[in-house]
Tab-separated table of C-alpha atoms in Angstrom:
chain	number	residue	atom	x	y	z
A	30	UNK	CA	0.000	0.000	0.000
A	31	UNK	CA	1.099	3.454	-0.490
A	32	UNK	CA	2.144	5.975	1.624
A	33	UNK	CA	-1.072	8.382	0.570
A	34	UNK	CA	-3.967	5.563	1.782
A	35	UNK	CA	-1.492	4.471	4.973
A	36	UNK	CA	-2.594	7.654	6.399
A	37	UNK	CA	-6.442	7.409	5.903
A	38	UNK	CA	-7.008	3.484	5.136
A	39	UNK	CA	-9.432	3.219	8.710
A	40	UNK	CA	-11.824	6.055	6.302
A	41	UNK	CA	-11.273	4.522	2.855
A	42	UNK	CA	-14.898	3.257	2.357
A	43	UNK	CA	-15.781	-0.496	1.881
A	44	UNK	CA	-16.086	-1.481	-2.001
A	45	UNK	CA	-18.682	-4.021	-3.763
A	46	UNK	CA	-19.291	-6.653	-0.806
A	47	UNK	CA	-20.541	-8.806	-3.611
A	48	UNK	CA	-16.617	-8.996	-5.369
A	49	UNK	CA	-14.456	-9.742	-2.020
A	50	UNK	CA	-14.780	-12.971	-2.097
A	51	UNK	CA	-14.071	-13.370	-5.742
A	52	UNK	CA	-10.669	-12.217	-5.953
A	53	UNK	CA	-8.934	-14.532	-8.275
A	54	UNK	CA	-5.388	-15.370	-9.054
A	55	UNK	CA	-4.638	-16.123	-12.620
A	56	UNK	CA	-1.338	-17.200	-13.301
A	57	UNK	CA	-0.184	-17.246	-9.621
A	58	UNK	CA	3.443	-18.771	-10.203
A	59	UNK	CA	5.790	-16.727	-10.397
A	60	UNK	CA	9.592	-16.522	-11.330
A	61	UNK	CA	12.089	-14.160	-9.861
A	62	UNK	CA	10.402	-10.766	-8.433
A	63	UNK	CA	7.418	-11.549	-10.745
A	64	UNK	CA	4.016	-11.215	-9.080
A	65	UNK	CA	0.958	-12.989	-9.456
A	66	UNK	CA	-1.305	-11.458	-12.458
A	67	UNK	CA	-4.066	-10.540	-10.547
A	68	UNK	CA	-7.830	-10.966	-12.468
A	69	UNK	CA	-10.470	-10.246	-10.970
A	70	UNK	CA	-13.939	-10.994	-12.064
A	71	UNK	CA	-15.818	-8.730	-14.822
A	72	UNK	CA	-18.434	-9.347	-17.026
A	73	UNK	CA	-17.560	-9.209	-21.174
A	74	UNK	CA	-19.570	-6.562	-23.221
A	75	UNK	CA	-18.622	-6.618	-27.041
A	76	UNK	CA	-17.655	-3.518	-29.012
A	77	UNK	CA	-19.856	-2.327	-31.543
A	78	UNK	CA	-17.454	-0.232	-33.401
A	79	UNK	CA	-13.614	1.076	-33.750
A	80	UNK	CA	-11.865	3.520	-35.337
A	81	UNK	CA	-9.811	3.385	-37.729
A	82	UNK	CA	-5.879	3.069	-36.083
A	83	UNK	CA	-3.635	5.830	-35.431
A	84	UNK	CA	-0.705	6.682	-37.699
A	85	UNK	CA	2.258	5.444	-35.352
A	86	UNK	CA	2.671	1.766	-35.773
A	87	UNK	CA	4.443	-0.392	-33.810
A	88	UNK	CA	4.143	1.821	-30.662
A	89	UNK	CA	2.433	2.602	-28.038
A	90	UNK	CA	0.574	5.508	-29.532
A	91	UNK	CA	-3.208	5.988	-29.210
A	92	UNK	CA	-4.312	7.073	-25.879
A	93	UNK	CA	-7.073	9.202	-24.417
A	94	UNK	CA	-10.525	10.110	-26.066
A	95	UNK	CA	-12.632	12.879	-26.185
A	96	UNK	CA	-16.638	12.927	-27.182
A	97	UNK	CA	-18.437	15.972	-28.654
A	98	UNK	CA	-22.326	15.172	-29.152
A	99	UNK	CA	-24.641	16.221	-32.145
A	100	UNK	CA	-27.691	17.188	-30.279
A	101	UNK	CA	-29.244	17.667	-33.723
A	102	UNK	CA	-27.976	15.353	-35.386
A	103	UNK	CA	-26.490	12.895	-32.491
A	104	UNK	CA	-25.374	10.586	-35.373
A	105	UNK	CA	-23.240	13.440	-36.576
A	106	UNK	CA	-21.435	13.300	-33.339
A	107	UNK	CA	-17.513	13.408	-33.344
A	108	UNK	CA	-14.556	11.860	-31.300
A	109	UNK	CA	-11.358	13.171	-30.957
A	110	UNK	CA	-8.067	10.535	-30.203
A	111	UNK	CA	-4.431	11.380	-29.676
A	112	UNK	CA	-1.477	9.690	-31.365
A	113	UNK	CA	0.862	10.640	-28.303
A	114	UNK	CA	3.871	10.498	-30.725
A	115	UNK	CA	2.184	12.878	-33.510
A	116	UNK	CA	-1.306	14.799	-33.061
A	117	UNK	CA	-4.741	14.430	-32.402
A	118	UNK	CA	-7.432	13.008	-34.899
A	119	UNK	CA	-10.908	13.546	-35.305
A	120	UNK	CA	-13.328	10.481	-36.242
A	121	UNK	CA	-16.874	9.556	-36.808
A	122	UNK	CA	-19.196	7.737	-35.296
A	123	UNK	CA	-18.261	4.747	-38.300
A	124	UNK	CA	-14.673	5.090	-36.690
A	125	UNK	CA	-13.378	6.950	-40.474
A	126	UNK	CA	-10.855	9.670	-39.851
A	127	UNK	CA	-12.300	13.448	-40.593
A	128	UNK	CA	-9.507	15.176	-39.356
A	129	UNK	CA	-5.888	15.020	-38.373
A	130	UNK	CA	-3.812	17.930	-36.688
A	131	UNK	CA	-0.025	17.208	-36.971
A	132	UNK	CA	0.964	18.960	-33.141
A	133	UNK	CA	3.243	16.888	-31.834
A	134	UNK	CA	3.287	15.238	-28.304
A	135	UNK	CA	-0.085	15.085	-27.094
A	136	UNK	CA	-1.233	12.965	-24.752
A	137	UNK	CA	-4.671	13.573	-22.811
A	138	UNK	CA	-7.577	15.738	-24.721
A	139	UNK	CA	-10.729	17.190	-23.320
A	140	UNK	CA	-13.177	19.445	-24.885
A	141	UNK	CA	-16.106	22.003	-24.073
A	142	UNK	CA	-18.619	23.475	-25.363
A	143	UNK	CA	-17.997	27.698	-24.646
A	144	UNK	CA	-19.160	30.837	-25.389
A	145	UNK	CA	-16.868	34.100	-26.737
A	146	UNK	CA	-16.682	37.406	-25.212
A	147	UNK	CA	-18.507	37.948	-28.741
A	148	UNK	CA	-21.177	35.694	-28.168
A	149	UNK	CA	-20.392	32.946	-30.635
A	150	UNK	CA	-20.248	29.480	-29.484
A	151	UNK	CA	-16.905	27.456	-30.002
A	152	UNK	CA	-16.319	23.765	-29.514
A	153	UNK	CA	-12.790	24.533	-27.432
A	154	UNK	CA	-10.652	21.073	-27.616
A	155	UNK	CA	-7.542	20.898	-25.183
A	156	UNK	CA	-4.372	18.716	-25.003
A	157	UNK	CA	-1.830	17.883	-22.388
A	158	UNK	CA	1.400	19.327	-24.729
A	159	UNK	CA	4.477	17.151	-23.872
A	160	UNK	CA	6.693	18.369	-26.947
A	161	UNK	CA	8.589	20.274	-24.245
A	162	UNK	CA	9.066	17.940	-21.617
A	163	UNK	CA	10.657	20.834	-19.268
A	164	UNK	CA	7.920	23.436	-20.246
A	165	UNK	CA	4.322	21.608	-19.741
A	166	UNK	CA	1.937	23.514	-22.439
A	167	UNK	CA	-1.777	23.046	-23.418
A	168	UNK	CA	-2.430	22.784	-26.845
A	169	UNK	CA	-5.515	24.297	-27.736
A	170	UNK	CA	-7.670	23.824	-30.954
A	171	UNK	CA	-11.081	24.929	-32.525
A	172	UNK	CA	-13.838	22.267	-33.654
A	173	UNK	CA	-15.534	22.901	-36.615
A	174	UNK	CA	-18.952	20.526	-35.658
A	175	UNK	CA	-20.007	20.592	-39.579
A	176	UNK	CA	-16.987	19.610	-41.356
A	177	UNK	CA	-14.795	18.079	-38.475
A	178	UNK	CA	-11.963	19.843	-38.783
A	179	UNK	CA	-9.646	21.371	-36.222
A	180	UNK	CA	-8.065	24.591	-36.099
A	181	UNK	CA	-4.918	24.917	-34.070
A	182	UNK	CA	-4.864	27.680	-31.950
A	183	UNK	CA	-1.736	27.407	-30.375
A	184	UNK	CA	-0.115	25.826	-26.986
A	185	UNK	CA	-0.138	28.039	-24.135
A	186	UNK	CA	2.559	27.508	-21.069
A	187	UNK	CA	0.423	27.873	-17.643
A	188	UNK	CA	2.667	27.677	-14.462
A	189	UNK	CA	4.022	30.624	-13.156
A	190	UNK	CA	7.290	32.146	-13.786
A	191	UNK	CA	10.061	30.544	-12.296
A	192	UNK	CA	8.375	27.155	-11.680
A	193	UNK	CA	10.746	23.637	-12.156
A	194	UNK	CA	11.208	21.428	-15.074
A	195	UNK	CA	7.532	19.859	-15.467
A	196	UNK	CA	6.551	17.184	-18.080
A	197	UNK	CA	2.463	17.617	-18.699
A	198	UNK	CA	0.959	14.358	-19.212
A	199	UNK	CA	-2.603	13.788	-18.015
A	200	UNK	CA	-5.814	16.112	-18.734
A	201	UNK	CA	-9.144	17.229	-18.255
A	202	UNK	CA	-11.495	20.222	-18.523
A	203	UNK	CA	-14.195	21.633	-16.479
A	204	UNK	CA	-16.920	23.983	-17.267
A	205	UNK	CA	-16.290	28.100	-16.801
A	206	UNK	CA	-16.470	29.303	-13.101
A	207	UNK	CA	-16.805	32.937	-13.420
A	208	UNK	CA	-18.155	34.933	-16.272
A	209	UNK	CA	-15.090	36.217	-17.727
A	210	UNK	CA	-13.592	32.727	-18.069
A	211	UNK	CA	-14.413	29.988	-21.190
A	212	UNK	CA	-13.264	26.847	-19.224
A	213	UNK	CA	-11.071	25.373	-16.928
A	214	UNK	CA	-8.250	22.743	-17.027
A	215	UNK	CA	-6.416	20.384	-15.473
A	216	UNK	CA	-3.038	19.539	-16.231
A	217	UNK	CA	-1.763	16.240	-14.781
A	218	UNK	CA	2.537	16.895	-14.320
A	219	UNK	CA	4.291	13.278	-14.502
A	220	UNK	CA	5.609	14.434	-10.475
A	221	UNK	CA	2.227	13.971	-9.604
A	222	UNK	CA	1.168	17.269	-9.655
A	223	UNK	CA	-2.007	18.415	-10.811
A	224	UNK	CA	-1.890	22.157	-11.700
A	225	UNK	CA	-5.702	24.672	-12.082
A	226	UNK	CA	-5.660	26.980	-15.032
A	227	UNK	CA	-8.614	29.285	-15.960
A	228	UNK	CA	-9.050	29.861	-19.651
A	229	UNK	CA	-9.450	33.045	-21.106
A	230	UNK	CA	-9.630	35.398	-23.789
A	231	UNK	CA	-6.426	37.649	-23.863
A	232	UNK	CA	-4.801	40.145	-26.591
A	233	UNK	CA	-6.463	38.073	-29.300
A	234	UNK	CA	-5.287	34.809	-27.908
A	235	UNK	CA	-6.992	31.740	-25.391
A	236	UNK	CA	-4.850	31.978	-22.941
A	237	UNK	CA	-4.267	29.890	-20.009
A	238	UNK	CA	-3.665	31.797	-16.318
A	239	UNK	CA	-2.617	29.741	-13.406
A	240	UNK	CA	-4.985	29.573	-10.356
A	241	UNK	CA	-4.003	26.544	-7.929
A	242	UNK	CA	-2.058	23.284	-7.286
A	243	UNK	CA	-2.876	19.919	-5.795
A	244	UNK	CA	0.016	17.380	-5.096
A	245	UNK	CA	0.119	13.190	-4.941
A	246	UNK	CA	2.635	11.180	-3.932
A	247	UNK	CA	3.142	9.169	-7.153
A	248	UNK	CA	3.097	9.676	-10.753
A	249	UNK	CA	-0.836	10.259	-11.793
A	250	UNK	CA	-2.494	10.672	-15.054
A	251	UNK	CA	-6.419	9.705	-15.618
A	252	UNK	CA	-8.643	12.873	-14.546
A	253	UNK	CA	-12.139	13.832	-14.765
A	254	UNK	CA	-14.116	16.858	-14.175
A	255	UNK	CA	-17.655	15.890	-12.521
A	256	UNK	CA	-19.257	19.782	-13.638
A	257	UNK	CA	-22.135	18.824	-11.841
A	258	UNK	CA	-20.521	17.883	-8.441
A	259	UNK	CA	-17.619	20.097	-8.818
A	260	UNK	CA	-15.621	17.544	-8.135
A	261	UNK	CA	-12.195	16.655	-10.011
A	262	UNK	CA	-11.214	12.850	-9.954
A	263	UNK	CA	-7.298	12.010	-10.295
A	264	UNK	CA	-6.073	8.414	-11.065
A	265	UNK	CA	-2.902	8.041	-8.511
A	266	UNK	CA	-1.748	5.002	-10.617
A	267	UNK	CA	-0.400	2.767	-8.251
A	268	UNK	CA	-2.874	4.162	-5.381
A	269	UNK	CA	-5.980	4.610	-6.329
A	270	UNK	CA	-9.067	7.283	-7.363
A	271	UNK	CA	-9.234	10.613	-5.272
A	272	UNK	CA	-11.866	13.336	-5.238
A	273	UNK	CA	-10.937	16.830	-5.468
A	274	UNK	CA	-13.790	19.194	-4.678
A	275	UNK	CA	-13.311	22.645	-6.714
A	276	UNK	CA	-15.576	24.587	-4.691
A	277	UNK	CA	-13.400	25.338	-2.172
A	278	UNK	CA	-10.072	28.212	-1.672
A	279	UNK	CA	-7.845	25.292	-1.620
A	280	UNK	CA	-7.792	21.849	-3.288
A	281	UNK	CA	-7.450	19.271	-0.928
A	282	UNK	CA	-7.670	15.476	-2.095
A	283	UNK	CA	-9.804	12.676	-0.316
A	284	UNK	CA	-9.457	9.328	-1.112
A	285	UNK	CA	-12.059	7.592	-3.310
A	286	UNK	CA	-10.907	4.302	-4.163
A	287	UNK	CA	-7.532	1.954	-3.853
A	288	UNK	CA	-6.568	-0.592	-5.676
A	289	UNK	CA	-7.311	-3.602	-4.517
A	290	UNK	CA	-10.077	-6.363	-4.437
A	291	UNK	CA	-12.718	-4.690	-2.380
A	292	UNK	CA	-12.626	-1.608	-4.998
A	293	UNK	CA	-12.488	-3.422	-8.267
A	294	UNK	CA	-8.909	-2.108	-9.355
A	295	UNK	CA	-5.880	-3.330	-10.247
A	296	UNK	CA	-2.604	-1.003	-10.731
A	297	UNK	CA	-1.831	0.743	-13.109
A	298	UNK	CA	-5.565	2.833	-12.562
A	299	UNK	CA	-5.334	5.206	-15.729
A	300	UNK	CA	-8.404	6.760	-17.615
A	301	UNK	CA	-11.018	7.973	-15.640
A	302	UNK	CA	-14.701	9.359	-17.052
A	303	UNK	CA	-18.181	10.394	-15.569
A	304	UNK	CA	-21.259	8.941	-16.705
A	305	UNK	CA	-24.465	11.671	-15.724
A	306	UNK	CA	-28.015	11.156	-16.466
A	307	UNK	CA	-30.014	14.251	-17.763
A	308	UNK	CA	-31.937	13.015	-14.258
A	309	UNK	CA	-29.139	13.058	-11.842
A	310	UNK	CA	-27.806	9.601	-11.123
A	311	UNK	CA	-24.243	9.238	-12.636
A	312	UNK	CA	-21.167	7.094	-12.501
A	313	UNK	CA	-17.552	7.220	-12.459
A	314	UNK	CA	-15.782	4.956	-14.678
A	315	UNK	CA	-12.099	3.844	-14.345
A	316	UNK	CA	-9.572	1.636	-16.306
A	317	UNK	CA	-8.037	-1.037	-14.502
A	318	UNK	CA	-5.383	-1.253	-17.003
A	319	UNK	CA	-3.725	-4.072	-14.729
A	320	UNK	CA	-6.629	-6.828	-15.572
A	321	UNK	CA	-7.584	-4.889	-18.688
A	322	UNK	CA	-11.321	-4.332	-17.346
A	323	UNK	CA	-13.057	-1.769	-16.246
A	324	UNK	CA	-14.686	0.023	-12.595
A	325	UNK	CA	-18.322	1.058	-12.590
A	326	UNK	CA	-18.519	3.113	-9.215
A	327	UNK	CA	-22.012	5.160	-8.205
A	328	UNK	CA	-21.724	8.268	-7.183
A	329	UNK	CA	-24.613	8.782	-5.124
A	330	UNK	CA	-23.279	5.664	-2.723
A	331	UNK	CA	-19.748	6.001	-3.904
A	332	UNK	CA	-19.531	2.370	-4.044
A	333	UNK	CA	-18.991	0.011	-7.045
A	334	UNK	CA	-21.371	-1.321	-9.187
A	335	UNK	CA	-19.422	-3.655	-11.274
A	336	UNK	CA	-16.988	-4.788	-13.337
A	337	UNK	CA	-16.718	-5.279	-16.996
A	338	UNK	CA	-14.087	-6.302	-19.927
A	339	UNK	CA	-14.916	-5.015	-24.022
A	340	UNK	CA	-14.770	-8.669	-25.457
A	341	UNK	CA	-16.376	-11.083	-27.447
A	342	UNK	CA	-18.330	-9.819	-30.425
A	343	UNK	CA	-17.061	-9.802	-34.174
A	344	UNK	CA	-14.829	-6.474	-32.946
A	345	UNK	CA	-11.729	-7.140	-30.768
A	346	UNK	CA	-11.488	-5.998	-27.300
A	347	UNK	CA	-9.073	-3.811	-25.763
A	348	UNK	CA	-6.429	-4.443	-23.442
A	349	UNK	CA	-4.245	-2.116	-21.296
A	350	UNK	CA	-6.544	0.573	-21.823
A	351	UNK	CA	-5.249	4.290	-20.757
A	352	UNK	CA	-7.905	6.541	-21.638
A	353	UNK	CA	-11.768	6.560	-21.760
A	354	UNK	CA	-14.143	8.485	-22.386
A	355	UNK	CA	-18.263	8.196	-21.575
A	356	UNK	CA	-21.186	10.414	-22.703
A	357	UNK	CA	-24.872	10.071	-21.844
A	358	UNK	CA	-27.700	11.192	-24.328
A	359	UNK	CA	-28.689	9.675	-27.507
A	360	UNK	CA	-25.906	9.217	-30.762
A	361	UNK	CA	-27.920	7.345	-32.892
A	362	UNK	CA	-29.573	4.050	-33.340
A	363	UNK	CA	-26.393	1.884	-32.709
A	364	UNK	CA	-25.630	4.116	-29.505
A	365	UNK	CA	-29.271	5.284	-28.309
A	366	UNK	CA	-28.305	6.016	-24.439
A	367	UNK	CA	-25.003	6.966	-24.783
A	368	UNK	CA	-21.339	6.203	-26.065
A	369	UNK	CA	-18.455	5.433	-24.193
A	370	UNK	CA	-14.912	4.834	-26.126
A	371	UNK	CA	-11.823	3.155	-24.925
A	372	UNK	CA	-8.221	2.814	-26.060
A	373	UNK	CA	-6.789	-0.398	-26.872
A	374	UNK	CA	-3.589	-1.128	-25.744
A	375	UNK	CA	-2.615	-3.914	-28.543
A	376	UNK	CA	-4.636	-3.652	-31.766
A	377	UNK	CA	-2.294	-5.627	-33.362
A	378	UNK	CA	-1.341	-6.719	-36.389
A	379	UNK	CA	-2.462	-2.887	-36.597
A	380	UNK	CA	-1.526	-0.017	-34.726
A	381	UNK	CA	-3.706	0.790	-31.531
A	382	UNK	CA	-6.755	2.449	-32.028
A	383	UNK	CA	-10.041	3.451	-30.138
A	384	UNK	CA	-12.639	0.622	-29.285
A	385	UNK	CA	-16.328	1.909	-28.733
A	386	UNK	CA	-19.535	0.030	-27.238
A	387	UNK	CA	-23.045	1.792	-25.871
A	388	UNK	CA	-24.329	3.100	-22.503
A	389	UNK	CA	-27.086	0.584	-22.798
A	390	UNK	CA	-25.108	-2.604	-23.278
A	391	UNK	CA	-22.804	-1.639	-20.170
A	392	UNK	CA	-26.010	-0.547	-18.060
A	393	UNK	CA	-27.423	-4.101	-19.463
A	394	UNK	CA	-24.488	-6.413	-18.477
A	395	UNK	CA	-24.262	-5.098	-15.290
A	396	UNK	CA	-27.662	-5.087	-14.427
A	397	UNK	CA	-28.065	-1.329	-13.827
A	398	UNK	CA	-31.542	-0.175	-13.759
């Protein structure tokens, strides 16, 4: 256990009672410092569709996913994938490439929906920039919904003067909190540092002004902003989930779940996404790269729900899955609830891609009402 959940493992809550006893050992011999491969149980839900791969072969490439819904024309609706070693792509729904923006190292992408000081709407996509791995930078692009395309609008450095070498690595974006703001966003530092920038219109430019800092122990990625809860979830990778609320002066972490049987995760933890009903109810989902599955926690109870794999099916599944991405509301008649898309690790013989299934055959599997 890590030094982080020492400290406040008599508070941690209790996980799915229903998966303690289940913990299974596949492959429990080991060789050397080798440790068992631990599996624990998950039900399979196919894919319905993938994209096509990314243009890196041979590498680990693809990784996190970002969703932008067509509400009038939710078959219309767009998702955005980083190649890590190149750019950031734009697909359909039918997994074809509409877009590709040559921008180097980008690793984690986000997007929102804002409004201009002018009063035009802009579909505002952000990047973790790791091109400059001493100087972390968000790279920032326009959406065009009708045509797909991206418009590069440059990568804007964000800690304050002065500050240490910093790789950026994960990211996530949150909805404006004051009205001369268009977002904000999280950049996830490979020390474990997760750094608050508001985004805002300045000399012509989006520009990206520091606000706050929250530190973990170990090196994190996966984040989510939960607008509706105000609450920021950050993957500690070898730890576990913790909740960040945003309402507050300060950001001070709590822990939300560890890895380990009674939460349904196995190291490394890496994407992280929130599921919300137009009504309310809502989930957090996580990828437990280590068994290749995936955490279904409620965030009403904060407990799990379940666990599930993407197999079986005519499409492959995915395995060692870093980012994720999930999106209630209707897309269509293959994805009438909502969409969620998932990197796969090993696409092979092709290079990785983006694996995506619907809302309603995850809320099926697991028996979610």
């Amino acid at each position: 256990m890590k030094a982080p959940f020492m400290i406040v493992a008599d508070i941690v809550k209790q996980g799915s009672g229903a998966l303690l006893p289940a913990l299974l050992l596949a492959g429990c011999a080991t060789t050397g410092v080798e440790t068992a491969a631990v599996r624990l149980p998950a039900i399979d839900v196919p894919a319905q569709a993938e994209t096509d791969p990314v243009g890196t072969p041979n590498a680990d490439a693809a990784d996190d996913p970002a969703i932008w819904r067509n509400a009038a024309d939710p078959a219309a609706s767009l998702i955005l994938g980083t190649d890590k070693k190149a750019g950031l792509y734009v697909y359909g729904l039918d997994g074809k490439v509409r877009d590709f923006a040559a921008a180097g190292a980008l690793n984690n992408a986000d997007l929102r929906e804002v409004r201009m000081a002018d009063g035009s709407k802009r579909i505002l996509v952000g990047a973790s920039d790791r091109t400059d791995r001493a100087e972390p930078r968000i790279a920032l692009f326009n959406l065009d919904e009708a045509s797909g395309k991206l418009t590069a609008l440059g990568a804007e450095a964000f800690l304050p003067a002065g500050h240490a070498p910093a790789e950026a690595y994960g990211f996530c974006m949150g909805n404006a909190r004051a009205r001369d703001e268009l977002a904000r966003a999280y950049v996830v530092l490979k020390d474990g540092s997760v750094a608050e920038s508001r985004l805002v219109e300045k000399d012509g430019r989006i520009a990206a002004d520091y606000v706050r800092l929250v530190k973990f122990a170990t090196q994190s990625e996966g984040c989510v902003v939960d607008d509706a809860g105000k609450v920021l979830f950050v993957a500690e990778e070898d730890v576990g989930i913790w909740k960040v609320p945003l309402a507050g002066a300060t950001l001070v972490a709590e822990p939300f779940a560890r890895v380990g049987a009674q939460d349904g995760l196995v190291a490394d933890v890496e994407g992280l996404a929130v599921a919300r009903e137009s009504g309310g109810r809502a989930w957090l989902v996580a990828s437990s790269q280590g068994d290749n599955a995936y955490a279904l926690f409620d965030l009403s109870s904060g407990k799990l729900s379940g666990r599930f794999r993407i197999d079986g099916g005519t499409i492959g599944g995915t395995s060692e899955t870093d980012g994720i991405e999930v999106l209630l509301g209707d897309f269509g008649p293959q994805f009438p609830e909502g969409l969620m898309v998932a990197q796969d690790g090993d696409n092979a013989p092709k290079a990785q891609n983006f694996k995506m299934l619907s809302w309603r055959s995850i809320r099926t599997a697991l028996g979610i009402e």
